[in-house]
Amino acid sequence: MLEAPLNSVRPREISSSMDFLFLFLFYLAFLLIGVVMICIITKNQRLKGLVLGGAQVCSRVIPQCLQRAAQRLLHQLFHTRNPTFIALHLLLQGLVYAEYTVEIFGYCQELEFYLPYLLLPYLLLGVNLVFFTLTSSANPGTINKMNESLLLQVYEFDDVMFPENSRCSTCDLRKPARSKHCRVCDWCVHRFDHHCVWVNNCIGAWNTRYFLIYLLTLTASAATIAILSTAFLVRLVAVSDLYQETYIDDLGHFQSVDTVFLIQYLFLAFPRIIFLLGFVMVLSLLLAGYLCFALYLAATNQTTNEWCRGDWAWCQHCPLVAWSPSAEPHIYQNIYSHGFWSNLQEIFLPAIPCYEKKKK
């Protein structure tokens, strides 16, 4: 079964695929650089001003009808609750696991891989879907008239980021410390972290624990598929002795197989597997970076909202992220961290008001 795709590749096809392979690698590098630049621009006032200026120039060139259509689309996607990203999430996850099941799983069985290793992605998928459902359906910590007074007692006010006696103009409620009004969901959330479009829900005090496990299992499943795909290709090269073969180059000379030629050969023999490997590798790096950030916030008892609004004085020495000379950094002291284990206990065993029992 493995011999058919290997024998179907011709040397001329390998040399002609080099440009496409380099373009694919360039696309991956451009994607990673783009993510890093977005993070830098959001914290640099001068770069943000340049981006806004460029957007104004483009607005004078692009027709108004297209601008209004794009604004409506972006508003629908990012400023209203809708299942678009949930459907995209499940579609991508389904395509990845379909390719893994149809090709990689069968090929690895032929190469006598240890079966529990091959079944591990399915176990991670099951756990991930459970916590994905919990994250998207659980109450994130919505503040209402019934629990307002109880939630006001959970955290103390720091009078810097969370002043006492402030009210939400939309909900007409007193704002407990660490809470925020979500414009997408149109409610105030206790210990608000952020609104996640991929689960179509806010991340707050009562579902952060589900979100962390969901993120952990999603990262682990992507990394596991990437490792198994790489192990399959390495084992295939080893058992078929491809690295000992020779080929004829464009000038008609015999050349020994090198790494670049081997990658192109595998790319043409197993194109879907190589595409899958590239996708899950990039996804694993992005998810792992975000997971480390989320775990850092959990260990220090911070939320994404607090981190974004907090003190960035520690990075003023960086020229890419430095504040302008006239700007005064917003100094914020984290008063909610009480040690590593206490912080984790607060997240995984959050305080949930029992106002229903008291009402009885």
Tab-separated table of N, CA, C and O in Angstrom, residues 45-97:
chain	number	residue	atom	x	y	z
A	45	GLN	N	1.989	52.957	19.996
A	45	GLN	CA	1.093	54.016	19.559
A	45	GLN	C	1.471	54.551	18.174
A	45	GLN	O	0.600	54.864	17.360
A	46	ARG	N	2.765	54.643	17.894
A	46	ARG	CA	3.187	55.173	16.595
A	46	ARG	C	2.835	54.226	15.460
A	46	ARG	O	2.330	54.653	14.423
A	47	LEU	N	3.102	52.930	15.657
A	47	LEU	CA	2.738	51.963	14.621
A	47	LEU	C	1.228	51.889	14.444
A	47	LEU	O	0.726	51.743	13.325
A	48	LYS	N	0.500	51.982	15.566
A	48	LYS	CA	-0.956	51.957	15.469
A	48	LYS	C	-1.450	53.169	14.678
A	48	LYS	O	-2.391	53.065	13.878
A	49	GLY	N	-0.802	54.334	14.878
A	49	GLY	CA	-1.180	55.520	14.118
A	49	GLY	C	-0.907	55.359	12.629
A	49	GLY	O	-1.699	55.797	11.798
A	50	LEU	N	0.216	54.715	12.291
A	50	LEU	CA	0.508	54.467	10.880
A	50	LEU	C	-0.517	53.545	10.243
A	50	LEU	O	-0.944	53.749	9.098
A	51	VAL	N	-0.913	52.510	10.983
A	51	VAL	CA	-1.918	51.579	10.459
A	51	VAL	C	-3.246	52.288	10.243
A	51	VAL	O	-3.913	52.115	9.208
A	52	LEU	N	-3.658	53.113	11.214
A	52	LEU	CA	-4.912	53.853	11.067
A	52	LEU	C	-4.831	54.848	9.913
A	52	LEU	O	-5.809	55.028	9.174
A	53	GLY	N	-3.657	55.487	9.745
A	53	GLY	CA	-3.492	56.390	8.620
A	53	GLY	C	-3.591	55.667	7.284
A	53	GLY	O	-4.214	56.162	6.342
A	54	GLY	N	-2.976	54.486	7.208
A	54	GLY	CA	-3.090	53.697	5.986
A	54	GLY	C	-4.516	53.269	5.711
A	54	GLY	O	-4.961	53.232	4.551
A	55	ALA	N	-5.257	52.949	6.774
A	55	ALA	CA	-6.657	52.570	6.598
A	55	ALA	C	-7.486	53.741	6.067
A	55	ALA	O	-8.389	53.554	5.239
A	56	GLN	N	-7.183	54.966	6.529
A	56	GLN	CA	-7.903	56.137	6.031
A	56	GLN	C	-7.612	56.388	4.551
A	56	GLN	O	-8.500	56.770	3.786
A	57	VAL	N	-6.356	56.168	4.148
A	57	VAL	CA	-6.013	56.330	2.733
A	57	VAL	C	-6.761	55.317	1.875
A	57	VAL	O	-7.315	55.646	0.812
A	58	CYS	N	-6.799	54.072	2.355
A	58	CYS	CA	-7.512	53.026	1.601
A	58	CYS	C	-9.010	53.316	1.534
A	58	CYS	O	-9.669	52.984	0.541
A	59	SER	N	-9.555	53.938	2.594
A	59	SER	CA	-10.992	54.232	2.598
A	59	SER	C	-11.384	55.232	1.516
A	59	SER	O	-12.537	55.283	1.094
A	60	ARG	N	-10.416	56.062	1.058
A	60	ARG	CA	-10.705	57.016	-0.003
A	60	ARG	C	-10.656	56.382	-1.388
A	60	ARG	O	-11.154	56.963	-2.354
A	61	VAL	N	-10.037	55.211	-1.469
A	61	VAL	CA	-9.906	54.531	-2.762
A	61	VAL	C	-11.000	53.482	-2.953
A	61	VAL	O	-11.574	53.351	-4.038
A	62	ILE	N	-11.307	52.742	-1.865
A	62	ILE	CA	-12.297	51.669	-1.946
A	62	ILE	C	-13.696	52.265	-1.988
A	62	ILE	O	-14.007	53.190	-1.218
A	63	PRO	N	-14.573	51.781	-2.861
A	63	PRO	CA	-15.947	52.306	-2.942
A	63	PRO	C	-16.692	52.173	-1.616
A	63	PRO	O	-16.472	51.233	-0.852
A	64	GLN	N	-17.594	53.132	-1.370
A	64	GLN	CA	-18.335	53.157	-0.110
A	64	GLN	C	-19.197	51.912	0.072
A	64	GLN	O	-19.360	51.418	1.189
A	65	CYS	N	-19.764	51.399	-1.015
A	65	CYS	CA	-20.623	50.214	-0.893
A	65	CYS	C	-19.835	49.002	-0.402
A	65	CYS	O	-20.324	48.229	0.435
A	66	LEU	N	-18.596	48.857	-0.898
A	66	LEU	CA	-17.765	47.747	-0.438
A	66	LEU	C	-17.340	47.949	1.015
A	66	LEU	O	-17.263	46.985	1.792
A	67	GLN	N	-17.062	49.196	1.405
A	67	GLN	CA	-16.694	49.473	2.787
A	67	GLN	C	-17.836	49.140	3.735
A	67	GLN	O	-17.625	48.529	4.790
A	68	ARG	N	-19.057	49.538	3.368
A	68	ARG	CA	-20.209	49.243	4.232
A	68	ARG	C	-20.458	47.751	4.327
A	68	ARG	O	-20.778	47.239	5.401
A	69	ALA	N	-20.299	47.042	3.207
A	69	ALA	CA	-20.500	45.585	3.233
A	69	ALA	C	-19.447	44.912	4.110
A	69	ALA	O	-19.767	44.000	4.891
A	70	ALA	N	-18.187	45.372	3.999
A	70	ALA	CA	-17.120	44.796	4.826
A	70	ALA	C	-17.353	45.100	6.303
A	70	ALA	O	-17.141	44.249	7.169
A	71	GLN	N	-17.804	46.330	6.612
A	71	GLN	CA	-18.073	46.698	8.001
A	71	GLN	C	-19.209	45.870	8.581
A	71	GLN	O	-19.143	45.433	9.737
A	72	ARG	N	-20.254	45.641	7.782
A	72	ARG	CA	-21.372	44.810	8.264
A	72	ARG	C	-20.915	43.383	8.515
A	72	ARG	O	-21.302	42.750	9.512
A	73	LEU	N	-20.071	42.879	7.607
A	73	LEU	CA	-19.580	41.517	7.772
A	73	LEU	C	-18.704	41.389	9.010
A	73	LEU	O	-18.862	40.443	9.815
A	74	LEU	N	-17.770	42.332	9.189
A	74	LEU	CA	-16.899	42.291	10.359
A	74	LEU	C	-17.693	42.464	11.650
A	74	LEU	O	-17.402	41.813	12.663
A	75	HIS	N	-18.696	43.339	11.615
A	75	HIS	CA	-19.534	43.522	12.807
A	75	HIS	C	-20.286	42.243	13.135
A	75	HIS	O	-20.404	41.864	14.311
A	76	GLN	N	-20.793	41.579	12.112
A	76	GLN	CA	-21.530	40.335	12.333
A	76	GLN	C	-20.626	39.236	12.878
A	76	GLN	O	-21.039	38.445	13.737
A	77	LEU	N	-19.381	39.207	12.407
A	77	LEU	CA	-18.470	38.148	12.824
A	77	LEU	C	-17.880	38.381	14.206
A	77	LEU	O	-17.766	37.439	15.004
A	78	PHE	N	-17.497	39.620	14.506
A	78	PHE	CA	-16.706	39.886	15.708
A	78	PHE	C	-17.436	40.687	16.787
A	78	PHE	O	-16.927	40.797	17.898
A	79	HIS	N	-18.591	41.244	16.476
A	79	HIS	CA	-19.275	42.077	17.458
A	79	HIS	C	-20.685	41.595	17.768
A	79	HIS	O	-21.434	42.308	18.443
A	80	THR	N	-21.055	40.435	17.290
A	80	THR	CA	-22.326	39.813	17.649
A	80	THR	C	-22.090	38.329	17.882
A	80	THR	O	-21.153	37.740	17.326
A	81	ARG	N	-22.928	37.743	18.706
A	81	ARG	CA	-22.815	36.308	18.958
A	81	ARG	C	-23.380	35.539	17.764
A	81	ARG	O	-24.548	35.700	17.404
A	82	ASN	N	-22.565	34.722	17.145
A	82	ASN	CA	-23.012	33.899	16.026
A	82	ASN	C	-22.151	32.649	15.969
A	82	ASN	O	-21.000	32.652	16.432
A	83	PRO	N	-22.672	31.568	15.399
A	83	PRO	CA	-21.965	30.283	15.415
A	83	PRO	C	-20.969	30.095	14.276
A	83	PRO	O	-20.524	28.969	14.036
A	84	THR	N	-20.592	31.155	13.574
A	84	THR	CA	-19.724	31.015	12.401
A	84	THR	C	-18.389	30.380	12.767
A	84	THR	O	-17.940	29.423	12.125
A	85	PHE	N	-17.747	30.907	13.806
A	85	PHE	CA	-16.421	30.401	14.172
A	85	PHE	C	-16.504	29.029	14.840
A	85	PHE	O	-15.554	28.251	14.751
A	86	ILE	N	-17.617	28.729	15.486
A	86	ILE	CA	-17.796	27.372	16.022
A	86	ILE	C	-17.860	26.373	14.873
A	86	ILE	O	-17.229	25.306	14.917
A	87	ALA	N	-18.631	26.720	13.824
A	87	ALA	CA	-18.714	25.837	12.657
A	87	ALA	C	-17.353	25.692	11.977
A	87	ALA	O	-16.963	24.583	11.569
A	88	LEU	N	-16.605	26.803	11.863
A	88	LEU	CA	-15.271	26.738	11.254
A	88	LEU	C	-14.330	25.901	12.112
A	88	LEU	O	-13.530	25.107	11.575
A	89	HIS	N	-14.414	26.063	13.413
A	89	HIS	CA	-13.594	25.284	14.349
A	89	HIS	C	-13.841	23.787	14.168
A	89	HIS	O	-12.905	22.990	14.002
A	90	LEU	N	-15.108	23.385	14.173
A	90	LEU	CA	-15.445	21.965	14.045
A	90	LEU	C	-15.109	21.436	12.649
A	90	LEU	O	-14.715	20.262	12.509
A	91	LEU	N	-15.246	22.282	11.634
A	91	LEU	CA	-14.901	21.857	10.272
A	91	LEU	C	-13.413	21.575	10.151
A	91	LEU	O	-13.008	20.527	9.616
A	92	LEU	N	-12.572	22.491	10.625
A	92	LEU	CA	-11.122	22.281	10.562
A	92	LEU	C	-10.709	21.064	11.379
A	92	LEU	O	-9.872	20.262	10.938
A	93	GLN	N	-11.299	20.920	12.570
A	93	GLN	CA	-10.974	19.775	13.401
A	93	GLN	C	-11.394	18.477	12.725
A	93	GLN	O	-10.661	17.476	12.748
A	94	GLY	N	-12.558	18.493	12.083
A	94	GLY	CA	-13.021	17.307	11.373
A	94	GLY	C	-12.141	16.948	10.186
A	94	GLY	O	-11.848	15.768	9.950
A	95	LEU	N	-11.690	17.960	9.434
A	95	LEU	CA	-10.822	17.698	8.282
A	95	LEU	C	-9.472	17.131	8.717
A	95	LEU	O	-8.938	16.211	8.085
A	96	VAL	N	-8.917	17.675	9.805
A	96	VAL	CA	-7.634	17.173	10.307
A	96	VAL	C	-7.753	15.721	10.726
A	96	VAL	O	-6.922	14.869	10.361
A	97	TYR	N	-8.794	15.404	11.479
A	97	TYR	CA	-8.947	14.027	11.960
A	97	TYR	C	-9.367	13.082	10.842
A	97	TYR	O	-9.048	11.887	10.884
